[in-house]
CSV table of C-alpha atoms and ligand atoms in Angstrom, one decimal:
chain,number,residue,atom,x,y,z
E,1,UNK,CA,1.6,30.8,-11.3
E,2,UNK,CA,3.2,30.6,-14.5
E,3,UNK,CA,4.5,34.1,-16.2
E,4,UNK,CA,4.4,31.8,-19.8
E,5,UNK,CA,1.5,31.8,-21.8
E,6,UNK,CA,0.7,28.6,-24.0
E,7,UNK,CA,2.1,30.0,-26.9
E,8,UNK,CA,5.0,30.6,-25.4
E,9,UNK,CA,5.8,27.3,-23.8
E,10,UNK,CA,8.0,24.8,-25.7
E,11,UNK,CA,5.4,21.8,-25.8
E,12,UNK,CA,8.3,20.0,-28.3
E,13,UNK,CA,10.6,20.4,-25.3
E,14,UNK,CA,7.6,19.7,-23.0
E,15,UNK,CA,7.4,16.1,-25.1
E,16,UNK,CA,10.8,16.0,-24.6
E,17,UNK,CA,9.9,15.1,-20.6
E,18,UNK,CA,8.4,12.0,-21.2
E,19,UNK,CA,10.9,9.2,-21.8
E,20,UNK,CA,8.0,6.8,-22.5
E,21,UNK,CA,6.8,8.8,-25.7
E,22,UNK,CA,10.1,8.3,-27.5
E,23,UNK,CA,9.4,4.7,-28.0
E,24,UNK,CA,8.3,2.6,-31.2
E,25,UNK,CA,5.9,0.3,-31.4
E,26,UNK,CA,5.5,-2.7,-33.8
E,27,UNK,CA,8.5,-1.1,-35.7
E,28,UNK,CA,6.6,2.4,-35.8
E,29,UNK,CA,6.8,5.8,-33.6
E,30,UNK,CA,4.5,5.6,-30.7
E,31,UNK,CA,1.4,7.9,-30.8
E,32,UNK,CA,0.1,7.9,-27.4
E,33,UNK,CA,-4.0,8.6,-27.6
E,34,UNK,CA,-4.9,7.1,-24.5
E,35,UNK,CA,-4.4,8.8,-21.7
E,36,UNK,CA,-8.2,9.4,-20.0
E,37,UNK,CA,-6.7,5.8,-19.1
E,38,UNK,CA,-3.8,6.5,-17.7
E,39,UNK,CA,-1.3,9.4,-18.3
E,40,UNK,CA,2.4,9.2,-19.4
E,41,UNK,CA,4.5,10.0,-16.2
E,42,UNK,CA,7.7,12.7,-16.9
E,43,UNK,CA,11.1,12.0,-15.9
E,44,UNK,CA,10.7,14.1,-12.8
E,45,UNK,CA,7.9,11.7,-11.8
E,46,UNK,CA,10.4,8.9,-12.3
E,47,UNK,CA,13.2,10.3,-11.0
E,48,UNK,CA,11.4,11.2,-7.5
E,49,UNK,CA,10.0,7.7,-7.0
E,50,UNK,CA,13.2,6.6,-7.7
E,51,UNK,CA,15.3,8.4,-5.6
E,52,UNK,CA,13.1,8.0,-2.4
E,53,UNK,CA,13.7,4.2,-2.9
E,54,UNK,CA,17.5,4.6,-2.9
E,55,UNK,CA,17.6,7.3,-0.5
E,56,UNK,CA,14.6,7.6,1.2
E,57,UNK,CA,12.9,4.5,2.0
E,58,UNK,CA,11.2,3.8,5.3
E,59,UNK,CA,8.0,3.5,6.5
E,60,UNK,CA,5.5,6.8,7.3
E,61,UNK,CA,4.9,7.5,11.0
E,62,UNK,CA,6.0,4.8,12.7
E,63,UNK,CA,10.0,5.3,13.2
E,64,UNK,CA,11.7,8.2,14.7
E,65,UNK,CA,15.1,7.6,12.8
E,66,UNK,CA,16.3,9.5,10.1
E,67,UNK,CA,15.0,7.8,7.2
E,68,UNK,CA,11.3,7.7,9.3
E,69,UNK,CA,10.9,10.9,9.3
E,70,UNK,CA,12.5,11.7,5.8
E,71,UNK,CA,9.9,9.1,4.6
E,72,UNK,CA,7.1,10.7,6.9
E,73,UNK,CA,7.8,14.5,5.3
E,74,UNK,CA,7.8,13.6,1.9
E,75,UNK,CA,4.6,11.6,2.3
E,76,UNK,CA,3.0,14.4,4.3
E,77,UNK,CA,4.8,17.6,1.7
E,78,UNK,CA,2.7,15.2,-0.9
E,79,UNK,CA,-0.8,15.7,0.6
E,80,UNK,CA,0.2,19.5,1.5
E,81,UNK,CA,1.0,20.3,-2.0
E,82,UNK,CA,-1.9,18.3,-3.9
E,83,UNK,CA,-4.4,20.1,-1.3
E,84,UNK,CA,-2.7,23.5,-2.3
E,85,UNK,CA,-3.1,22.3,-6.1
E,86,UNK,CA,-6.4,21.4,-5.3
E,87,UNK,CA,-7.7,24.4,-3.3
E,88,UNK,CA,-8.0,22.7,-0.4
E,89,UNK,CA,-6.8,22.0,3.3
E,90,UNK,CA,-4.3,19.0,3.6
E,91,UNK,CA,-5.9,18.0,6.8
E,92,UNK,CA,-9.4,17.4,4.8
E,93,UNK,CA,-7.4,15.2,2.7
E,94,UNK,CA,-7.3,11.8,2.7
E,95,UNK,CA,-4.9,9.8,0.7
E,96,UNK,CA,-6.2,6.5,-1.1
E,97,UNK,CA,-4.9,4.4,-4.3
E,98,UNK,CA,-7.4,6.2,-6.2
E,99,UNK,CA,-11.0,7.3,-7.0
E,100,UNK,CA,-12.5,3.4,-6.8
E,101,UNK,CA,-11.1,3.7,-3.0
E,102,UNK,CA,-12.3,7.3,-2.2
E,103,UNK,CA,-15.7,6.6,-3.6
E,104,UNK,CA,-15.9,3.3,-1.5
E,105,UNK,CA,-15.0,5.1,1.2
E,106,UNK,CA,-17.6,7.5,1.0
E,107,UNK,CA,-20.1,4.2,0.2
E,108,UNK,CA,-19.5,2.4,2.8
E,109,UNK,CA,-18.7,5.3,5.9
E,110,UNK,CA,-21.3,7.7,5.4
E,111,UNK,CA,-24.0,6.4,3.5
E,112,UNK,CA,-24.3,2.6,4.7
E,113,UNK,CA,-24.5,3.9,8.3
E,114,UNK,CA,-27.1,7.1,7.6
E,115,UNK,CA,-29.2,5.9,4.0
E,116,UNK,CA,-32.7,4.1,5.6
E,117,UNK,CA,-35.1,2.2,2.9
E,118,UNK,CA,-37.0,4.9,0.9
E,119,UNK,CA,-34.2,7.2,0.3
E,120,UNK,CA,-32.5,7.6,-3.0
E,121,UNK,CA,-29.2,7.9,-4.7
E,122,UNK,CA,-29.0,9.8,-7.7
E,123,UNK,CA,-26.5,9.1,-10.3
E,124,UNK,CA,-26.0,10.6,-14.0
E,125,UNK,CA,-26.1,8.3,-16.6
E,126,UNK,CA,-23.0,9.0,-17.3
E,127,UNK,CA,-21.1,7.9,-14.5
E,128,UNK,CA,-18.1,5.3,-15.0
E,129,UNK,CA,-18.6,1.9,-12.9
E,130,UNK,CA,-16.6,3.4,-9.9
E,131,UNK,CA,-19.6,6.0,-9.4
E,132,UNK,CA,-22.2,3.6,-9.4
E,133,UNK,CA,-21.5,-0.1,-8.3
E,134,UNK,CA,-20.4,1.2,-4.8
E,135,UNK,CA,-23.7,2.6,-4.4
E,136,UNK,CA,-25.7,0.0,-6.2
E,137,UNK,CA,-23.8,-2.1,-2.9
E,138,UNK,CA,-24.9,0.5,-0.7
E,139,UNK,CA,-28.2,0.5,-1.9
E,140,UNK,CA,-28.8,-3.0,-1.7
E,141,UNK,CA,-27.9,-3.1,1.8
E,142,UNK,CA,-29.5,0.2,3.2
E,143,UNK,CA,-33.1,-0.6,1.1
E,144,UNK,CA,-31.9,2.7,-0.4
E,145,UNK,CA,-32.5,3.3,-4.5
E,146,UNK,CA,-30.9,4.4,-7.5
E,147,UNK,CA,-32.4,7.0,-9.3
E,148,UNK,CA,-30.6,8.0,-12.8
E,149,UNK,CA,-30.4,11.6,-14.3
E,150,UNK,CA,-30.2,11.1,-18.5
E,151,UNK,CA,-27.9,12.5,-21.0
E,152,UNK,CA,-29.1,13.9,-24.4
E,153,UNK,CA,-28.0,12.6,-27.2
E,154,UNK,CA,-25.4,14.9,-27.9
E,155,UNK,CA,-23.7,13.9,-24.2
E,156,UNK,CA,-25.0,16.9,-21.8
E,157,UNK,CA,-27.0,16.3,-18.9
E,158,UNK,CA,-30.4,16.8,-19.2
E,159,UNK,CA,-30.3,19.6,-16.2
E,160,UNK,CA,-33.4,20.3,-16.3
E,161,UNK,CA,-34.1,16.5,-15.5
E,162,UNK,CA,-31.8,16.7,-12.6
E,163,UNK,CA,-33.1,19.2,-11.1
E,164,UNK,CA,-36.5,17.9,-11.5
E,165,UNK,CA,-35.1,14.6,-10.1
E,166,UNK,CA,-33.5,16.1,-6.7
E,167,UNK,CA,-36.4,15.2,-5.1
E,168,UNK,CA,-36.9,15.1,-0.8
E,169,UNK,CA,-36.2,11.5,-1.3
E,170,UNK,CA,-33.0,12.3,-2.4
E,171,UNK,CA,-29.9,11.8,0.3
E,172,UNK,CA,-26.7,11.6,-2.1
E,173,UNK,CA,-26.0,12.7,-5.4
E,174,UNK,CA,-22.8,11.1,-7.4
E,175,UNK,CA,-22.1,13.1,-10.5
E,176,UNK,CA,-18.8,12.9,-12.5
E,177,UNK,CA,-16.5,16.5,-13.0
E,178,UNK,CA,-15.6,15.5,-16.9
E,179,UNK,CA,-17.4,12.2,-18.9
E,180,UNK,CA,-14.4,9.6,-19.1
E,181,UNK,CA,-16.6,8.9,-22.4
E,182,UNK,CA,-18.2,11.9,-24.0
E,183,UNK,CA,-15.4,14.2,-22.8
E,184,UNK,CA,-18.1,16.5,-21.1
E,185,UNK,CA,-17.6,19.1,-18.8
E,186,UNK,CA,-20.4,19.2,-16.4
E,187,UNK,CA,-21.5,22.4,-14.4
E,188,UNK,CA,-20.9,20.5,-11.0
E,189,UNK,CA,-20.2,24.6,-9.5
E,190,UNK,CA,-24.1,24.7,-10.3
E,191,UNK,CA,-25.0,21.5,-9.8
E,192,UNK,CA,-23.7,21.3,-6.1
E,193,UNK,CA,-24.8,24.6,-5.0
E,194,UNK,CA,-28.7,23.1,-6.5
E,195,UNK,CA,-28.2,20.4,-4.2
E,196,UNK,CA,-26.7,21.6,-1.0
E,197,UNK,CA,-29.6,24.0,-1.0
E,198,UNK,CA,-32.0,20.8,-1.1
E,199,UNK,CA,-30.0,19.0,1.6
E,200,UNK,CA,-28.2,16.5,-0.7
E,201,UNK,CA,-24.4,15.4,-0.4
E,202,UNK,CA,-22.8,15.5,-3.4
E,203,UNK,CA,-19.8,13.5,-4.4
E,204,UNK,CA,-17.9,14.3,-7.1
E,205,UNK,CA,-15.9,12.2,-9.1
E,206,UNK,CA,-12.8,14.5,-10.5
E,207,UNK,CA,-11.1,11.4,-12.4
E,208,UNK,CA,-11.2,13.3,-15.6
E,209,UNK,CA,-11.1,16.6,-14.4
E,210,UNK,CA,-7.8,17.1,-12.7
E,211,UNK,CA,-5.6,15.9,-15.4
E,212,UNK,CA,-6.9,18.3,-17.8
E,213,UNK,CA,-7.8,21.8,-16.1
E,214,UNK,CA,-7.5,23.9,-13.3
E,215,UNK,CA,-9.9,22.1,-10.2
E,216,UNK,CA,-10.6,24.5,-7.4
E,217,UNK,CA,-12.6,22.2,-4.9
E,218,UNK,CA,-13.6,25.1,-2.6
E,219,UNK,CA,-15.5,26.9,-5.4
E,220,UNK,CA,-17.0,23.7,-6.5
E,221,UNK,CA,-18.7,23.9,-3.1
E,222,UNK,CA,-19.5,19.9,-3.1
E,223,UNK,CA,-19.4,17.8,0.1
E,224,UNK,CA,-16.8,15.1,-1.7
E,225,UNK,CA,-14.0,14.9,-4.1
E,226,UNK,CA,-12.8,11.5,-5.8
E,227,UNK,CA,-9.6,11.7,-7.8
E,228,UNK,CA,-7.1,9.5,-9.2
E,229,UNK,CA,-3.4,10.0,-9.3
E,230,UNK,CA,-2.1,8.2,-12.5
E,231,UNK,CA,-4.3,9.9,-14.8
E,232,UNK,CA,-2.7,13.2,-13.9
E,233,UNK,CA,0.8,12.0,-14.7
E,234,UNK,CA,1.6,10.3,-11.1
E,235,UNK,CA,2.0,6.9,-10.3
E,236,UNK,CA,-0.4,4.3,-10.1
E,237,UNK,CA,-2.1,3.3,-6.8
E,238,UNK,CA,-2.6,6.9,-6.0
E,239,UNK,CA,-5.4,9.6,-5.5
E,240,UNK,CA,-7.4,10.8,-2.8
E,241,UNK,CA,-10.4,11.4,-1.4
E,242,UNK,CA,-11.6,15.7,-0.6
E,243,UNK,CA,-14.7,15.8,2.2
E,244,UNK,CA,-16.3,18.4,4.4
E,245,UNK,CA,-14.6,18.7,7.8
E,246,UNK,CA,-18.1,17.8,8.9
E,247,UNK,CA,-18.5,15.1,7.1
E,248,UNK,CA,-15.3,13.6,7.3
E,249,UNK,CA,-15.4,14.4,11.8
E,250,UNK,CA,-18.5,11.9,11.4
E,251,UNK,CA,-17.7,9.4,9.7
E,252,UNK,CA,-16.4,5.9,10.9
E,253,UNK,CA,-13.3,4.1,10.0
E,254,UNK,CA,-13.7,2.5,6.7
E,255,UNK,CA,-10.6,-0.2,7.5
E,256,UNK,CA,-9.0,-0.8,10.5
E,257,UNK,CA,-5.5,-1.2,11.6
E,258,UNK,CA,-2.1,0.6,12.1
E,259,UNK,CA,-1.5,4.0,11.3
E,260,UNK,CA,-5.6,4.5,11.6
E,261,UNK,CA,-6.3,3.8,15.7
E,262,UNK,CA,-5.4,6.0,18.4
E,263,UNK,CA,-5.4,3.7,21.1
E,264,UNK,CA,-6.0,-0.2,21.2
E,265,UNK,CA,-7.8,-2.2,23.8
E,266,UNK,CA,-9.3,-5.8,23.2
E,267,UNK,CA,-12.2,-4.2,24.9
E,268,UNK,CA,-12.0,-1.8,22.2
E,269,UNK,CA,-10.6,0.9,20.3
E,270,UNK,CA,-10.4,5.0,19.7
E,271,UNK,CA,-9.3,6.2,16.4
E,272,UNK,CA,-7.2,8.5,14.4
E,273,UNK,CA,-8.5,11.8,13.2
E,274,UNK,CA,-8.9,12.5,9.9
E,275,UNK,CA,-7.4,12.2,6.9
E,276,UNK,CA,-5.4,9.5,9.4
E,277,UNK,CA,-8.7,8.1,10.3
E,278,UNK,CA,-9.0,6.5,6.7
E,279,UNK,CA,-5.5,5.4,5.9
E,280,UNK,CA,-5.1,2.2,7.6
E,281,UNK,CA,-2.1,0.3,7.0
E,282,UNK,CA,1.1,1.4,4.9
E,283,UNK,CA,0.0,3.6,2.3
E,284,UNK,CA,1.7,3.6,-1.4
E,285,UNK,CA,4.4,6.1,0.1
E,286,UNK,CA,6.9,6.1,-2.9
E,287,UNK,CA,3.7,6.6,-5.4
E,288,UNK,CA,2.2,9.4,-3.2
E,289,UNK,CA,5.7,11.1,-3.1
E,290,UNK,CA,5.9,10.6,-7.0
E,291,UNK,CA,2.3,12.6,-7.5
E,292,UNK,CA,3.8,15.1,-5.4
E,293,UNK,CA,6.4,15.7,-8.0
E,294,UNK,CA,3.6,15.2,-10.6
E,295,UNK,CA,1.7,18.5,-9.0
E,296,UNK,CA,5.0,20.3,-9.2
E,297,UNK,CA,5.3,19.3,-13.0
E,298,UNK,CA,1.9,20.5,-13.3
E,299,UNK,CA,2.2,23.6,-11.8
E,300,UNK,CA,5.0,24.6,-13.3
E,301,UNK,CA,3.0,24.3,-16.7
E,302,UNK,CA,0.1,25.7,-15.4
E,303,UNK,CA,-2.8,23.7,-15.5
E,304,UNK,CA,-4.5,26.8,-17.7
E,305,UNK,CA,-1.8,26.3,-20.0
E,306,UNK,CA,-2.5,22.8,-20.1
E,307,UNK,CA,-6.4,23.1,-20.5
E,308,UNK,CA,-5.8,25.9,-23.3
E,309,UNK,CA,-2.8,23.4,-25.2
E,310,UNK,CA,-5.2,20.2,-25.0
E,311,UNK,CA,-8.4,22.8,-26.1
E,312,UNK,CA,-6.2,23.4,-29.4
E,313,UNK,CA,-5.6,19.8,-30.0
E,314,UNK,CA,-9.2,18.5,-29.0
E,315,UNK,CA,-10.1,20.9,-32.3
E,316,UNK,CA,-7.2,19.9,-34.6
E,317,UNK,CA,-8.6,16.1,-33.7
E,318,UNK,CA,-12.5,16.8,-33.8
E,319,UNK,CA,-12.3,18.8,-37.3
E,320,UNK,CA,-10.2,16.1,-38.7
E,321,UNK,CA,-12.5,13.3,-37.7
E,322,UNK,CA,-15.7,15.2,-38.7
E,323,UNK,CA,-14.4,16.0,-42.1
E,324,UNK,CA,-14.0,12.0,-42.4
E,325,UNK,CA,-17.2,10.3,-43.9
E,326,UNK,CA,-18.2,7.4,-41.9
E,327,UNK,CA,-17.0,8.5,-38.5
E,328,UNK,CA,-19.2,9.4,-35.8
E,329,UNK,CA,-18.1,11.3,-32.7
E,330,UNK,CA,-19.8,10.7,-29.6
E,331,UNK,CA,-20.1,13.3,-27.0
E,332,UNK,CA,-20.9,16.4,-28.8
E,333,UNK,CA,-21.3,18.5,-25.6
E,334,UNK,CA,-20.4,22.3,-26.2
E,335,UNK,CA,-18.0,22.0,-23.0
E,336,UNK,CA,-15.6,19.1,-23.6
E,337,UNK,CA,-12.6,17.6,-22.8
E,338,UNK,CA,-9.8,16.2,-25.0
E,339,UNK,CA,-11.5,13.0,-24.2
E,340,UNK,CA,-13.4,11.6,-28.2
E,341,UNK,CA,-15.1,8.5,-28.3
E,342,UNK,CA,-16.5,7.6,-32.4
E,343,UNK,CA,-17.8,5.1,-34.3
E,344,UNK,CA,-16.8,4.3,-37.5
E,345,UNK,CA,-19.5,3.0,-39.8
E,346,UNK,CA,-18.9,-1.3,-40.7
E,347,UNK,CA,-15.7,-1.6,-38.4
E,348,UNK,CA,-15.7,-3.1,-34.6
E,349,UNK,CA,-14.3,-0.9,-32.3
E,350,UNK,CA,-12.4,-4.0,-30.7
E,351,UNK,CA,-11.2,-4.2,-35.0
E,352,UNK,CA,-10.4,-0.6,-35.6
E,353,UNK,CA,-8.3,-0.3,-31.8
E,354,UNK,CA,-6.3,-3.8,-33.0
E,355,UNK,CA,-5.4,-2.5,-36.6
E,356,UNK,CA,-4.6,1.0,-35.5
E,357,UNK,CA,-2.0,-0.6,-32.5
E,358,UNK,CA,-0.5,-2.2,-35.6
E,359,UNK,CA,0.5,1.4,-36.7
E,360,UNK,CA,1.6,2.6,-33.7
E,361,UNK,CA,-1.7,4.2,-32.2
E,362,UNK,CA,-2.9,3.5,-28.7
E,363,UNK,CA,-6.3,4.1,-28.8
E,364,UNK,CA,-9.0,2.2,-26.2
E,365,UNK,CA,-12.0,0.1,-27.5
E,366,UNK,CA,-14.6,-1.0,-25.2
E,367,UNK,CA,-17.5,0.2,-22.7
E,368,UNK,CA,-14.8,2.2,-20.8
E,369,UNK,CA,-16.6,1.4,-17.8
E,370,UNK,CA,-19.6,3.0,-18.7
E,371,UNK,CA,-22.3,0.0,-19.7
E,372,UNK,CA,-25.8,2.2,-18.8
E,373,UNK,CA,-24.0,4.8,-21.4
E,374,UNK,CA,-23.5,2.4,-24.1
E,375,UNK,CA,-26.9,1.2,-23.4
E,376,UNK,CA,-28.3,4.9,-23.8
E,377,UNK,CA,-26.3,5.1,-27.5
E,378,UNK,CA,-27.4,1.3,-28.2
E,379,UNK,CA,-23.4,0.5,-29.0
E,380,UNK,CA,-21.6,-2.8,-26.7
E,381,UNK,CA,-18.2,-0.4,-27.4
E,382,UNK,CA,-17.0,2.7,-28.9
E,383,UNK,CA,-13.2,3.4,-29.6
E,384,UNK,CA,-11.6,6.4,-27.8
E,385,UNK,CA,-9.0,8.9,-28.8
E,386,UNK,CA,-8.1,10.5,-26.0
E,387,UNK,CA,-5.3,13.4,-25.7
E,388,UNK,CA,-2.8,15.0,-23.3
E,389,UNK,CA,-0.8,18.0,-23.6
E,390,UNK,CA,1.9,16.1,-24.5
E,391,UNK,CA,0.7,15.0,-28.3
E,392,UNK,CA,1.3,16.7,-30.8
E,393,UNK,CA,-0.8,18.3,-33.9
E,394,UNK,CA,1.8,15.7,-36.0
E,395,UNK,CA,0.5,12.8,-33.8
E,396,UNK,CA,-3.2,13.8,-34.7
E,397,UNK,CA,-2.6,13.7,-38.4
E,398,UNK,CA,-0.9,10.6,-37.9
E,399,UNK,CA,-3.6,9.2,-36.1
E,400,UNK,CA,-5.8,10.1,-39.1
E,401,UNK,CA,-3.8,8.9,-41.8
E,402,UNK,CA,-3.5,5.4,-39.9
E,403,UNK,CA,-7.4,5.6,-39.4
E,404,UNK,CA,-7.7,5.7,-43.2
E,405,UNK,CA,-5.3,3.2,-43.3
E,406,UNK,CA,-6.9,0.4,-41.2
E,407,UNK,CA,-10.6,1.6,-42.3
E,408,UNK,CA,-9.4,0.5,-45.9
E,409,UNK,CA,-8.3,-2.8,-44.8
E,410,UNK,CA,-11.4,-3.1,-43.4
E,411,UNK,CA,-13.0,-3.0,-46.4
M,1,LIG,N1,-14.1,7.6,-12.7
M,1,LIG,C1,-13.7,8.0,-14.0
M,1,LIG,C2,-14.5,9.0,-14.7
M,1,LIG,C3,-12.6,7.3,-14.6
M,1,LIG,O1,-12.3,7.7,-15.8
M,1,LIG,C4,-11.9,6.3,-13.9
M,1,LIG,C5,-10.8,5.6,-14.6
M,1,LIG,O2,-10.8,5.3,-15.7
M,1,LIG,C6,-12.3,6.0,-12.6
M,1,LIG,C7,-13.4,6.7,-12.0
M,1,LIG,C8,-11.6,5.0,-11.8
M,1,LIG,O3,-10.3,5.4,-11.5
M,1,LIG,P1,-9.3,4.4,-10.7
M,1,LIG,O4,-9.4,3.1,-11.5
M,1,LIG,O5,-8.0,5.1,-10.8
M,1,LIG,O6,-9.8,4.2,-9.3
């Protein structure tokens, strides 16, 4: 744990980490406001990915020379110190390129082999695509159905609605840690310990959540945790999926091949137990080695630190943007992270993102994977300003003035 407290940390010098963040665009200094897409990687991140190429490089498992099991350690000190990060046992963790995988996985190896016709899913309405096409494909298959949980207008679940909607019916319930939209933080601690006590699996997709606070999967007491590595300043093609020993014992190979079989026989085969179970093939081993490094930069922060720096910024942003006639935030949920979507009356989204890239600010425009919530607000896009510990209160007011900017050229 961290002796520093956030006022005490250097988040100049912390800036200072991130090569990337020094650079200019169209001729002006980069302000970085979207990482809920992806986060900015620090030099230790870079450095480790690329030493293990020039020093490092093999393939995991499968060689006993030197550089085998060099290779085979760093993969495996990787899982051992995102599952202590995590709150978690390395064993129960399986490695993937990110949470589309892990929640695939989940689809497709326990629910396509146990959901019958008559069951039901249930999925918030604010779940990205990843959290609901793999069970809309599971659901179809199975004669399984969706069933949705709403939002309220200001961007909270409607909890009362959820819990009305955990019916007996109900076999699996995917509900998203933070809203990649609306910033929310929902009470999944709650929410899971509603729906074990109902029978219902839960799987949890932590996309947004581990980048921004400290994620203790063993209090959350859910059955699965989907997360994604490059959003919390590790390389892309990284993640991993969290699951119940019991679950996880149970569940068939998702792919087959190397790494995932204990023994071959054309007349058939026995497999692997898990995490190995679910890793077939060569996994991303220099990326997983690089998020390794990206818990230790964490760490050594202190993802409380982090949650309390980006907490000061969310407020800087939101009071600047409400004082601003004409802008709308949505995703006015009480709990929230530095994740703020708006609207800005007579201006496209697609418009304002274009203009304000022309000034140097990064901001995403679209449906953010997220169509049934654009649906709910009646919008095709929204734009989103979304913040790391790594911005600045300068970068904010930036941000503002090149808002002002573009909205004038707008007309
Ligand atoms: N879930 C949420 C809430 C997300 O924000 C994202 C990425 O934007 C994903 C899932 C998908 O993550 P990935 O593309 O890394 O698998």
């Amino acid at each position: 744990m961290n002796a520093a407290s956030p006022q005490t940390i250097d988040w100049t010098r912390v800036r200072g980490d991130f090569p990337l963040l020094a650079r200019q665009v169209h001729g002006k200094p980069l302000v970085y406001l979207d990482s809920a897409n992806t986060g900015q990687k620090p030099a230790s991140v870079i450095q480790c990915v690329d030493d293990f190429y020039r020093c490092h490089n093999a393939n995991v498992s499968r060689a006993v020379h030197a550089l085998g099991n060099e290779a085979t350690e760093a993969y495996e000190g990787a899982r051992t110190r995102l599952a202590r990060h995590l709150n978690v046992r390395a064993d129960d963790l399986v490695l993937t390129s990110g949470t589309t995988f892990a929640i695939n996985l989940v689809a497709y190896s326990w629910a396509l082999p146990r959901l019958r016709p008559g069951d039901v899913i249930l999925l918030t309405r604010m779940e990205h695509h990843a959290n609901i096409v793999p069970w809309q494909l599971v659901a179809e298959r199975t004669g399984a159905s969706i069933r949705v949980a709403e939002v309220t207008a200001e961007g909270v679940l409607d909890l009362d609605g959820l819990r009305a909607a955990m019916t007996s019916q109900v076999k699996l319930l995917g509900l998203t840690h933070v809203s990649n939209v609306l910033g929310t933080v929902n009470p999944v601690r709650d929410i899971c310990r509603e729906a074990r006590r109902r029978g219902i699996v839960t799987v949890v997709d932590g996309s947004q959540a581990v980048p921004h606070m400290p994620v203790d999967i063993a209090a959350i007491g859910c059955d699965f945790y989907a997360f994604t590595g490059h959003k919390m300043c590790g390389p892309t093609g990284t993640g991993g999926l969290w699951g119940r020993r019991e679950h996880l014992d149970a569940m068939p190979p998702f792919l087959g091949g190397g790494e995932m079989i204990r023994q071959v026989r054309f007349e058939g085969s026995t497999f692997n137990d898990p995490p190995h179970r679910f890793e077939a093939g060569t996994p991303n081993i220099a990326g997983h080695v690089g998020l390794g490094a990206a818990v230790d930069y964490l760490d050594a922060l202190g993802m409380d630190h982090i949650a309390a720096r980006e907490a000061d910024l969310l407020s800087h942003l939101t009071e600047s943007m409400r004082a601003e006639a004409g802008v709308r935030i949505i995703g006015t949920a009480p709990d929230k992270a530095a994740v703020t979507s708006f609207l800005v009356d007579g201006a496209h989204a697609h418009d304002l993102a274009t203009l304000l890239d022309l000034e140097g600010v990064a901001v995403r425009s679209g449906h953010h994977c997220a169509h049934p919530l654009m649906d709910f607000y009646g919008v095709p896009a929204t734009c989103r300003a979304s913040i790391a510990f790594y911005n600045t209160h300068g970068e904010i007011d930036a941000f503002m003035v090149a808002l002002r900017k573009v909205r004038r050229l707008l007309g």
